[in-house]
PDB file as gemmi writes it, atoms N, CA and C in Angstrom:
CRYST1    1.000    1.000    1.000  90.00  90.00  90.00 P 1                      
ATOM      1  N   UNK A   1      57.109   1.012  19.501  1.00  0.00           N  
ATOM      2  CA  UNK A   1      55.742   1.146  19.069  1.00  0.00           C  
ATOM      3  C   UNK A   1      55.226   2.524  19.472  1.00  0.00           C  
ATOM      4  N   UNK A   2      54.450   3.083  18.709  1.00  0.00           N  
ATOM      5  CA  UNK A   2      53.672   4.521  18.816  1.00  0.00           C  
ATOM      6  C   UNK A   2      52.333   4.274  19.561  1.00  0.00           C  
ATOM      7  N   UNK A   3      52.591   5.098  20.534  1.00  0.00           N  
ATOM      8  CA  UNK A   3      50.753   5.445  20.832  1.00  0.00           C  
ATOM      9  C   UNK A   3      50.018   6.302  20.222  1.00  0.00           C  
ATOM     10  N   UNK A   4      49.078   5.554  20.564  1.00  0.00           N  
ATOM     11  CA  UNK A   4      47.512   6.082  19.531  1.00  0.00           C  
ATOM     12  C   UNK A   4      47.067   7.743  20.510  1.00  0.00           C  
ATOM     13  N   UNK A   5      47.335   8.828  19.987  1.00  0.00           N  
ATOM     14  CA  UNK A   5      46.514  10.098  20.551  1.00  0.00           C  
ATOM     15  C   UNK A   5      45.566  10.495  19.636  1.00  0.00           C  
ATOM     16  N   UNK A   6      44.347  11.491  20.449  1.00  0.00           N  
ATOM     17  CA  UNK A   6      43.658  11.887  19.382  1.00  0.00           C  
ATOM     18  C   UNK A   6      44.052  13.095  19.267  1.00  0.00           C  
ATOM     19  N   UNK A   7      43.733  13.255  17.651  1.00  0.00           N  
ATOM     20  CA  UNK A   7      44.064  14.359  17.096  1.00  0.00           C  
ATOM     21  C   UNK A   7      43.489  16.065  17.514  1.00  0.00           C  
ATOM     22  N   UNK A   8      44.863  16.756  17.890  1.00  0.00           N  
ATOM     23  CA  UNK A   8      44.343  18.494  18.252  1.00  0.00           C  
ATOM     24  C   UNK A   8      44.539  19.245  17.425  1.00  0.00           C  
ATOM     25  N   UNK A   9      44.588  18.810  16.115  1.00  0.00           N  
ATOM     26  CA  UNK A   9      45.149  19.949  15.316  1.00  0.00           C  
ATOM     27  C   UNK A   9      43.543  20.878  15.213  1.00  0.00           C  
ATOM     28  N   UNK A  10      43.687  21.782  14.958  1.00  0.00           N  
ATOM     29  CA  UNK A  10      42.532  22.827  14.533  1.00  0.00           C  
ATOM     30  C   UNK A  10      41.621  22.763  13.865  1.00  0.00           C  
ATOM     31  N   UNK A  11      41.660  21.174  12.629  1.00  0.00           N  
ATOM     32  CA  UNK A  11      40.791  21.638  11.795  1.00  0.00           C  
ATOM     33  C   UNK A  11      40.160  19.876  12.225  1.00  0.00           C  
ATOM     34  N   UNK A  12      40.776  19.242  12.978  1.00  0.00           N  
ATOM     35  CA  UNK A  12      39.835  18.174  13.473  1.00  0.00           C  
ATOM     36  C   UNK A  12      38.755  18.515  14.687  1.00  0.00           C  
ATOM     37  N   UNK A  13      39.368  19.705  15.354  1.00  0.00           N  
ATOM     38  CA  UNK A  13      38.594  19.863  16.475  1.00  0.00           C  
ATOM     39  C   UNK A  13      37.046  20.916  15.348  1.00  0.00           C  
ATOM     40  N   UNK A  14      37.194  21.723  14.136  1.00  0.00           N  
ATOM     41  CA  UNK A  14      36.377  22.316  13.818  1.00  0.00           C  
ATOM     42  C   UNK A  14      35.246  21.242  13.218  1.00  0.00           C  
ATOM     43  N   UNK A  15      35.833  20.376  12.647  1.00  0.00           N  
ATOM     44  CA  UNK A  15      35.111  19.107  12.126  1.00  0.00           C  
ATOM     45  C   UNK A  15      34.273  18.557  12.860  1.00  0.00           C  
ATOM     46  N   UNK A  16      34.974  18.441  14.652  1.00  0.00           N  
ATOM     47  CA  UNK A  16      34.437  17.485  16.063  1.00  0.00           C  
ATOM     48  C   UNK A  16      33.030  18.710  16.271  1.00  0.00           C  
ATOM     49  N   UNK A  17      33.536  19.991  16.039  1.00  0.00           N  
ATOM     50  CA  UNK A  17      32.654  21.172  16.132  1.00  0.00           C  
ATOM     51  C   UNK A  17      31.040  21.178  14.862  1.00  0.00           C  
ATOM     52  N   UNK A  18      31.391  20.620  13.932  1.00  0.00           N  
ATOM     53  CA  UNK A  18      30.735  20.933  12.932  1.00  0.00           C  
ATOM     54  C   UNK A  18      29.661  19.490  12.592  1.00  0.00           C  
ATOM     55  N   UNK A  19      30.646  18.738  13.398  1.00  0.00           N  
ATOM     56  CA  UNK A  19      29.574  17.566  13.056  1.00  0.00           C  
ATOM     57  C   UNK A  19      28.598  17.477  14.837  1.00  0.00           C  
ATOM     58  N   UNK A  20      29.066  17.839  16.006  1.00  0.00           N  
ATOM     59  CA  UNK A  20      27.805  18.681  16.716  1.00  0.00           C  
ATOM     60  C   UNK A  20      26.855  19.247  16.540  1.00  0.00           C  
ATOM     61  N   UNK A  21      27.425  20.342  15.908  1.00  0.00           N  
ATOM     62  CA  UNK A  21      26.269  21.699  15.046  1.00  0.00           C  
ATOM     63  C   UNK A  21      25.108  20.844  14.091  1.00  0.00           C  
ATOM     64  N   UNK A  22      25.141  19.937  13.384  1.00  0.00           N  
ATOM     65  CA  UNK A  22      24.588  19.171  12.477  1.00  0.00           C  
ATOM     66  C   UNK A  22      24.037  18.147  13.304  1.00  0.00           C  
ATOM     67  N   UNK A  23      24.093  17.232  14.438  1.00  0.00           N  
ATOM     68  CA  UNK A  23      23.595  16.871  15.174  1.00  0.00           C  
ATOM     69  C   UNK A  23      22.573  17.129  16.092  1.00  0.00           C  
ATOM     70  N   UNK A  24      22.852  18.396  16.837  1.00  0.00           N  
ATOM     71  CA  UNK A  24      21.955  19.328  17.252  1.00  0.00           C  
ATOM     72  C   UNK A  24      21.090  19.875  15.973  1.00  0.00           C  
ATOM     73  N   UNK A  25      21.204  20.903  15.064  1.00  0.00           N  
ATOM     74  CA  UNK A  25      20.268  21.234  14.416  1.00  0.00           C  
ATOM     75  C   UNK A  25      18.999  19.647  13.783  1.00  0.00           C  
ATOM     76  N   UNK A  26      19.593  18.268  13.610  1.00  0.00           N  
ATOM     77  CA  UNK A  26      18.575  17.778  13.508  1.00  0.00           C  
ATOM     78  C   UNK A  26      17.830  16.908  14.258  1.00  0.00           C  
ATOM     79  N   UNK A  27      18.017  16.922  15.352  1.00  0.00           N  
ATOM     80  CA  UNK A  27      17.327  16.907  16.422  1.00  0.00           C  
ATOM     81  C   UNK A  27      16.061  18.016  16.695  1.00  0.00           C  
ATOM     82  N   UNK A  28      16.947  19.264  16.508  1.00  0.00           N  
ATOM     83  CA  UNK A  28      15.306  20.400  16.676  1.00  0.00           C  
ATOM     84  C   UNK A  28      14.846  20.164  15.726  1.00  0.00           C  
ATOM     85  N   UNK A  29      15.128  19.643  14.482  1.00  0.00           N  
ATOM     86  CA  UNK A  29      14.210  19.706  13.660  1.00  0.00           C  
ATOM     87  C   UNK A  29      12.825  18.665  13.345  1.00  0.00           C  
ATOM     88  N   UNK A  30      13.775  17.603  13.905  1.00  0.00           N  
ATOM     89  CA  UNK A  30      13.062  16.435  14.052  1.00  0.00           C  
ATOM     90  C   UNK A  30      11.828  16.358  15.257  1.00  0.00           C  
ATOM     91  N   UNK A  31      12.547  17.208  16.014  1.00  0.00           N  
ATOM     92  CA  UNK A  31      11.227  17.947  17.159  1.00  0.00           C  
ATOM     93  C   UNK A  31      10.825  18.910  17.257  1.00  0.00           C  
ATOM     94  N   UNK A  32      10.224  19.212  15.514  1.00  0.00           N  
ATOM     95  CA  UNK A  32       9.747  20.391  15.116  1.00  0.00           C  
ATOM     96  C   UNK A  32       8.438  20.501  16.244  1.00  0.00           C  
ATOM     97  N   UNK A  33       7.680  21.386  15.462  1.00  0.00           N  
ATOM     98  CA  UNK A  33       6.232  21.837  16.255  1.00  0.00           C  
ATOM     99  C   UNK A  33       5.348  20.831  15.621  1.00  0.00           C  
ATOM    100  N   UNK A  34       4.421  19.917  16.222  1.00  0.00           N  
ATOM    101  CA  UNK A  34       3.244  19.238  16.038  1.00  0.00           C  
ATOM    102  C   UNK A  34       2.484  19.521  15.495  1.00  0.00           C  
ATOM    103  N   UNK A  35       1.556  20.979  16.260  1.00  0.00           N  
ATOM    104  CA  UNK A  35       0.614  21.511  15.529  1.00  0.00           C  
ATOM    105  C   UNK A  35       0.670  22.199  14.381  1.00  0.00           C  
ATOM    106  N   UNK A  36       1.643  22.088  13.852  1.00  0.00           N  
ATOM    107  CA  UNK A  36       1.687  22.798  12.714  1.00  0.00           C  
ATOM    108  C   UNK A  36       1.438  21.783  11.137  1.00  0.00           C  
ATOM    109  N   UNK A  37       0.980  20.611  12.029  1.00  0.00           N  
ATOM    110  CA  UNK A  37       0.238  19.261  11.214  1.00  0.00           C  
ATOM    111  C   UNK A  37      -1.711  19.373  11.122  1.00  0.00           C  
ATOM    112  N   UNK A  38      -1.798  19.730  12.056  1.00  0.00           N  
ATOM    113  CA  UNK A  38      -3.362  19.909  12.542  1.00  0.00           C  
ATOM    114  C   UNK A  38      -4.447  20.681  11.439  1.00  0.00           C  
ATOM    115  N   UNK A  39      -5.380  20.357  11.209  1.00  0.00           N  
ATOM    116  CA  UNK A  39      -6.381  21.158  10.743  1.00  0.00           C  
ATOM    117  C   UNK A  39      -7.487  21.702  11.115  1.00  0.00           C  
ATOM    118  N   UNK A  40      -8.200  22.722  10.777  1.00  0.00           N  
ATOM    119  CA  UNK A  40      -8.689  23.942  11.466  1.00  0.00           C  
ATOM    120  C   UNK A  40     -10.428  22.644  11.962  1.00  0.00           C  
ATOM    121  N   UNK A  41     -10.586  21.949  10.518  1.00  0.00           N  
ATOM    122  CA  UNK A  41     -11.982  21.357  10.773  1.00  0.00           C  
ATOM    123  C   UNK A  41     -11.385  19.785   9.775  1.00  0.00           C  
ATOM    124  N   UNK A  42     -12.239  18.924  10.644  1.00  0.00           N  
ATOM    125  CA  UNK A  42     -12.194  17.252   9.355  1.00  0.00           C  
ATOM    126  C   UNK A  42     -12.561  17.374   8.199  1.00  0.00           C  
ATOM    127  N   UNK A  43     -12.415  16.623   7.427  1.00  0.00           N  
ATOM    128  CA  UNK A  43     -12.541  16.847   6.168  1.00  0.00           C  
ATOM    129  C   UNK A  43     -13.597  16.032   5.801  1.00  0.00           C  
ATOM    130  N   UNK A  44     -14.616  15.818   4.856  1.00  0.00           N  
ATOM    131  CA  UNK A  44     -15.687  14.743   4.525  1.00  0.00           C  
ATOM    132  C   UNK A  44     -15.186  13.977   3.910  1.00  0.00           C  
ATOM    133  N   UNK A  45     -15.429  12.490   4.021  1.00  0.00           N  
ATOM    134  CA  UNK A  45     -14.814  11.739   3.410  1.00  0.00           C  
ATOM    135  C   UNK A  45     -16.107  10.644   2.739  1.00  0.00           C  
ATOM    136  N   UNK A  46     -16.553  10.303   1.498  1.00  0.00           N  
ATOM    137  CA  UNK A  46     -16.772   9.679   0.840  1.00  0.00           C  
ATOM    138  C   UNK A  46     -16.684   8.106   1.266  1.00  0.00           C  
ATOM    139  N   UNK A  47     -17.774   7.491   1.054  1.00  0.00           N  
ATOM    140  CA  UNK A  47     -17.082   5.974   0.989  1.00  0.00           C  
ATOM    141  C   UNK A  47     -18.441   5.591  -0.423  1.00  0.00           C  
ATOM    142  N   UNK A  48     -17.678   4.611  -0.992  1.00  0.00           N  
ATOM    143  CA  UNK A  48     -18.866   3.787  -2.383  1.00  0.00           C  
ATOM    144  C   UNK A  48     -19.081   2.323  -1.975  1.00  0.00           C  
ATOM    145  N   UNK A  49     -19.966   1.563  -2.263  1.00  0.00           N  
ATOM    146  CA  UNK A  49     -20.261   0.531  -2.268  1.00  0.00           C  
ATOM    147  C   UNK A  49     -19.949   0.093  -3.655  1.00  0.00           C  
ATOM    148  N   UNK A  50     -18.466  -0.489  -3.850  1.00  0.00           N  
ATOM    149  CA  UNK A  50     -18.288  -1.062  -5.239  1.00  0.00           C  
ATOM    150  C   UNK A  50     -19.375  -2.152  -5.442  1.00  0.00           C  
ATOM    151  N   UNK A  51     -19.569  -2.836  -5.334  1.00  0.00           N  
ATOM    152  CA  UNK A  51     -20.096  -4.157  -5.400  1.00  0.00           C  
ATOM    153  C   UNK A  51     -21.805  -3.961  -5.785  1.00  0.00           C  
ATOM    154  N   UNK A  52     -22.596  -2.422  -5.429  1.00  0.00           N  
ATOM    155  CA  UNK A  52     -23.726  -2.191  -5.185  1.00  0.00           C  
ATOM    156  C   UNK A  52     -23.349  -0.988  -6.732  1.00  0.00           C  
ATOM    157  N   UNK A  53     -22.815  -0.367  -6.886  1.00  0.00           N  
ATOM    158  CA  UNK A  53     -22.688   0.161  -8.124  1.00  0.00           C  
ATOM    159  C   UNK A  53     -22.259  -0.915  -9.055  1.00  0.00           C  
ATOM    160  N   UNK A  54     -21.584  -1.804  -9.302  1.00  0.00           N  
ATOM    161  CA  UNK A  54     -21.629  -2.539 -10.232  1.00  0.00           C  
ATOM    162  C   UNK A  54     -22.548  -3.466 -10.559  1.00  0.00           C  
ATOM    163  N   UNK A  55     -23.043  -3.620  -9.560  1.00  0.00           N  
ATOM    164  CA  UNK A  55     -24.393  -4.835  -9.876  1.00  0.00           C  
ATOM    165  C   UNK A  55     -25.422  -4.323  -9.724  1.00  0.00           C  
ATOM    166  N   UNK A  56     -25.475  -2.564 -10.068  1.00  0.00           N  
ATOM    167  CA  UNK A  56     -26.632  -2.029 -10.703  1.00  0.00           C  
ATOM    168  C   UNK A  56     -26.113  -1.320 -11.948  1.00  0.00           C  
ATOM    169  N   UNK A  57     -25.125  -1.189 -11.970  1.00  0.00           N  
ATOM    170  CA  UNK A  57     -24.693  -0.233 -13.662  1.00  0.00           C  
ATOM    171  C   UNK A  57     -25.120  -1.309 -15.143  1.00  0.00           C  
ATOM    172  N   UNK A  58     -25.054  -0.961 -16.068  1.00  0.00           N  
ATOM    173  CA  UNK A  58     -25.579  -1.607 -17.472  1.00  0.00           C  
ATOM    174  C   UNK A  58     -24.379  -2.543 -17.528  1.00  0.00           C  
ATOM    175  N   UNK A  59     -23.345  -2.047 -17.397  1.00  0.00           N  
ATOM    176  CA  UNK A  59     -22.306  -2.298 -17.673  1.00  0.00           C  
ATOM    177  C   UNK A  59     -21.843  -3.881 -16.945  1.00  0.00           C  
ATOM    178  N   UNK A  60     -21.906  -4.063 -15.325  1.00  0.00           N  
ATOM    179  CA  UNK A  60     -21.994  -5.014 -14.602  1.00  0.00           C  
ATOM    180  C   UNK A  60     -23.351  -5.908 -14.531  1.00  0.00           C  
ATOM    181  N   UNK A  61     -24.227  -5.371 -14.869  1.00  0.00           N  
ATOM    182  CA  UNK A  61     -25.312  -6.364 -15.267  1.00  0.00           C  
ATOM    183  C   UNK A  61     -24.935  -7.248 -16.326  1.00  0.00           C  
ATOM    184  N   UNK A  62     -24.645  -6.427 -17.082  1.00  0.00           N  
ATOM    185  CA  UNK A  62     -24.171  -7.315 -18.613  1.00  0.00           C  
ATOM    186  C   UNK A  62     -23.641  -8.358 -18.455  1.00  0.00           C  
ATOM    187  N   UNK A  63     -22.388  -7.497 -17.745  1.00  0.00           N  
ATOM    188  CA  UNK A  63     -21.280  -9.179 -17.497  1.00  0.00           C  
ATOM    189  C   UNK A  63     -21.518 -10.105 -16.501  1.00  0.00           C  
ATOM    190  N   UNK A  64     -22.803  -9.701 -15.496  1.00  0.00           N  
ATOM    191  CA  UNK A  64     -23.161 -10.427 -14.831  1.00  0.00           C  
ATOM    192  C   UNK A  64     -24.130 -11.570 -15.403  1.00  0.00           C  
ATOM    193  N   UNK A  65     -25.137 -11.263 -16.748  1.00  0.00           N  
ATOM    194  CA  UNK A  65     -25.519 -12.388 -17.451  1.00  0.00           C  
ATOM    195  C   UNK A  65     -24.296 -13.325 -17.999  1.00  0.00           C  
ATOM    196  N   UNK A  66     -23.827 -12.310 -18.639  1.00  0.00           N  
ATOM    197  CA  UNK A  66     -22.698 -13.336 -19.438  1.00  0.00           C  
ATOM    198  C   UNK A  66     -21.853 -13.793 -18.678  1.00  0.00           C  
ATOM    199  N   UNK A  67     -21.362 -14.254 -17.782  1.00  0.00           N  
ATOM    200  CA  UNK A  67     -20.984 -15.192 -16.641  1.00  0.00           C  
ATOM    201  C   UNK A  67     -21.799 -16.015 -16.285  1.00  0.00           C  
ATOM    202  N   UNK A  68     -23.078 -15.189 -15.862  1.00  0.00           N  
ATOM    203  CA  UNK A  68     -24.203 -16.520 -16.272  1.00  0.00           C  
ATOM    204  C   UNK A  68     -24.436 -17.766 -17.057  1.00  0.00           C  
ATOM    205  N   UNK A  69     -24.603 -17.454 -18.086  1.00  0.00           N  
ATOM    206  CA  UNK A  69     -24.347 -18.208 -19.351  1.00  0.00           C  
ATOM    207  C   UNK A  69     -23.043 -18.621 -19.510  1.00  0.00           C  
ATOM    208  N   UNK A  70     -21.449 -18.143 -19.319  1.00  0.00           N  
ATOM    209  CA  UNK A  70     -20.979 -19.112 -19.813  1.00  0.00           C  
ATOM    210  C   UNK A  70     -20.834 -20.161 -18.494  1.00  0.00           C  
ATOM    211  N   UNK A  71     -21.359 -19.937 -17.009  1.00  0.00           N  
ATOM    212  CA  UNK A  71     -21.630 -20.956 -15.971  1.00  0.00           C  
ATOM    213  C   UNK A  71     -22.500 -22.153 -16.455  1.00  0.00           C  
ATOM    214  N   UNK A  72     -23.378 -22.045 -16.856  1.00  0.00           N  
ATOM    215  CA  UNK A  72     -24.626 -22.664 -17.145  1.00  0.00           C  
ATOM    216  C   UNK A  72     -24.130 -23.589 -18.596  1.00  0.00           C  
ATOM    217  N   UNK A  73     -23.253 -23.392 -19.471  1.00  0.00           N  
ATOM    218  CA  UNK A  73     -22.646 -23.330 -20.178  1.00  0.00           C  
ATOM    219  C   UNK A  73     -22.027 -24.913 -20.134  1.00  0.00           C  
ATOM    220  N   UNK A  74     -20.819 -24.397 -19.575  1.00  0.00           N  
ATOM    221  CA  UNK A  74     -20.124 -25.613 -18.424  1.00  0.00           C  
ATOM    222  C   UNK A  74     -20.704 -26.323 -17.898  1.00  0.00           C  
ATOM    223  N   UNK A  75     -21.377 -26.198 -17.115  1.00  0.00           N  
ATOM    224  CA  UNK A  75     -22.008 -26.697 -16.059  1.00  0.00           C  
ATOM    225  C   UNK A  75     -23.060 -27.885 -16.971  1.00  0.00           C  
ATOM    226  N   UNK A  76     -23.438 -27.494 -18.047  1.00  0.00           N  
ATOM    227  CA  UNK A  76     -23.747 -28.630 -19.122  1.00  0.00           C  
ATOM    228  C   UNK A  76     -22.975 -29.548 -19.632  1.00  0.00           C  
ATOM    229  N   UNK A  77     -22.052 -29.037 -20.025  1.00  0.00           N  
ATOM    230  CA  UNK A  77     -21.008 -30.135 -20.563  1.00  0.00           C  
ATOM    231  C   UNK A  77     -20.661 -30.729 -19.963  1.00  0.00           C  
ATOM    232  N   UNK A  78     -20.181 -30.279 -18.376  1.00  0.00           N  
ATOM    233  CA  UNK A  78     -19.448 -31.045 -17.069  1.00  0.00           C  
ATOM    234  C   UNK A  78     -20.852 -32.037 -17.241  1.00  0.00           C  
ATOM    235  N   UNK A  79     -22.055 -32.194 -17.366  1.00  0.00           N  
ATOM    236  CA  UNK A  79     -23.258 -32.855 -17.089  1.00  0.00           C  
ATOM    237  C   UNK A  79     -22.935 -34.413 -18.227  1.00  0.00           C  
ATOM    238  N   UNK A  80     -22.661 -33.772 -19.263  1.00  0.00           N  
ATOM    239  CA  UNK A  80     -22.926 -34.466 -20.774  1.00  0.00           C  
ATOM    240  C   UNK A  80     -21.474 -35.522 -20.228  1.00  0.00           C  
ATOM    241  N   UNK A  81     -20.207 -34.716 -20.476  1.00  0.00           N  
ATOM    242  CA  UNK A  81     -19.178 -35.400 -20.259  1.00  0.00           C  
ATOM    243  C   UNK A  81     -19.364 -36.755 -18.888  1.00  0.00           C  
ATOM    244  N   UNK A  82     -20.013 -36.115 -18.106  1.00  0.00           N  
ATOM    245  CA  UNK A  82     -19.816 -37.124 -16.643  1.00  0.00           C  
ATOM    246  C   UNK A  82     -20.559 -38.204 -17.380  1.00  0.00           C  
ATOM    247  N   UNK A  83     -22.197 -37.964 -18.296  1.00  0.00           N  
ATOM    248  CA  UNK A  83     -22.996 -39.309 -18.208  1.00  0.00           C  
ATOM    249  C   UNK A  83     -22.313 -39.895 -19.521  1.00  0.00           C  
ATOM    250  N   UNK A  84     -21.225 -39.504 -20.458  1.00  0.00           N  
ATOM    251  CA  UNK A  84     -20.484 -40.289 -20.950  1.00  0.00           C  
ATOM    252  C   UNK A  84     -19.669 -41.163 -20.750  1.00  0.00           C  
ATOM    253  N   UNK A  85     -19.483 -40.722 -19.354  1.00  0.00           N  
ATOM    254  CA  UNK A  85     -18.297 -41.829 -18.939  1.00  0.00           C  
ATOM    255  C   UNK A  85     -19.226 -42.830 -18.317  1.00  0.00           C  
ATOM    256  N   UNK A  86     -20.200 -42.227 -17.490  1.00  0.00           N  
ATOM    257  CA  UNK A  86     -21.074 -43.236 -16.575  1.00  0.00           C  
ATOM    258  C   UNK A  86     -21.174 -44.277 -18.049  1.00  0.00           C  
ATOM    259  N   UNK A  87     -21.809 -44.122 -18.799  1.00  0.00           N  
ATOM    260  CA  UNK A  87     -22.080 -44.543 -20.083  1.00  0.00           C  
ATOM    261  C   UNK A  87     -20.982 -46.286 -20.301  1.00  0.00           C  
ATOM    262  N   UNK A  88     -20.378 -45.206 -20.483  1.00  0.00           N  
ATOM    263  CA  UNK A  88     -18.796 -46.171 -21.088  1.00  0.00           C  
ATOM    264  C   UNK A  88     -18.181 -47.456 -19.607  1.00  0.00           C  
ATOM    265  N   UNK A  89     -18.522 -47.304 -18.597  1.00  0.00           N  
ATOM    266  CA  UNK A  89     -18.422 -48.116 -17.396  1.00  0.00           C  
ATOM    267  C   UNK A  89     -19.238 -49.370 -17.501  1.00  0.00           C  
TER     268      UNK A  89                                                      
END                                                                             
């Protein structure tokens, strides 16, 4: 039986060499510089009240009747249908 050595030829040890080099370089890179994320001043940031623009625009009023109505709608028939059955008992 053969024993297991590791390999000295020249171009495994440049390989053992080259995959170091690539190890190290991303490491520094990965622990680049921080501040070089930072900004000089904050930025303004905006916020909207969806809910307060739509239930003042033309647009969300609208559909806010017409949800209305087709509630009110239903809400009749569910009425009519129930005293039909009461009816029929």
């Amino acid at each position: 039986m053969t024993k297991r050595r590791t390999s000295t030829s020249p171009s495994r040890r440049a390989s053992d060499a080259a995959r170091a080099a690539v190890l190290a370089l991303g490491l520094i890179v990965a622990a680049g510089p921080g501040p070089a994320q930072e900004t000089g001043s904050p930025l303004p940031v905006a916020t909207l009240d969806q809910e307060a623009l739509f239930l003042k625009s033309a647009f969300g009023q609208r559909l806010q009747r017409d949800l209305e109505t087709q509630r009110d709608a239903l809400t009749a028939e569910n009425r009519r249908i129930e005293s039909e059955l009461i009816a029929e008992e």
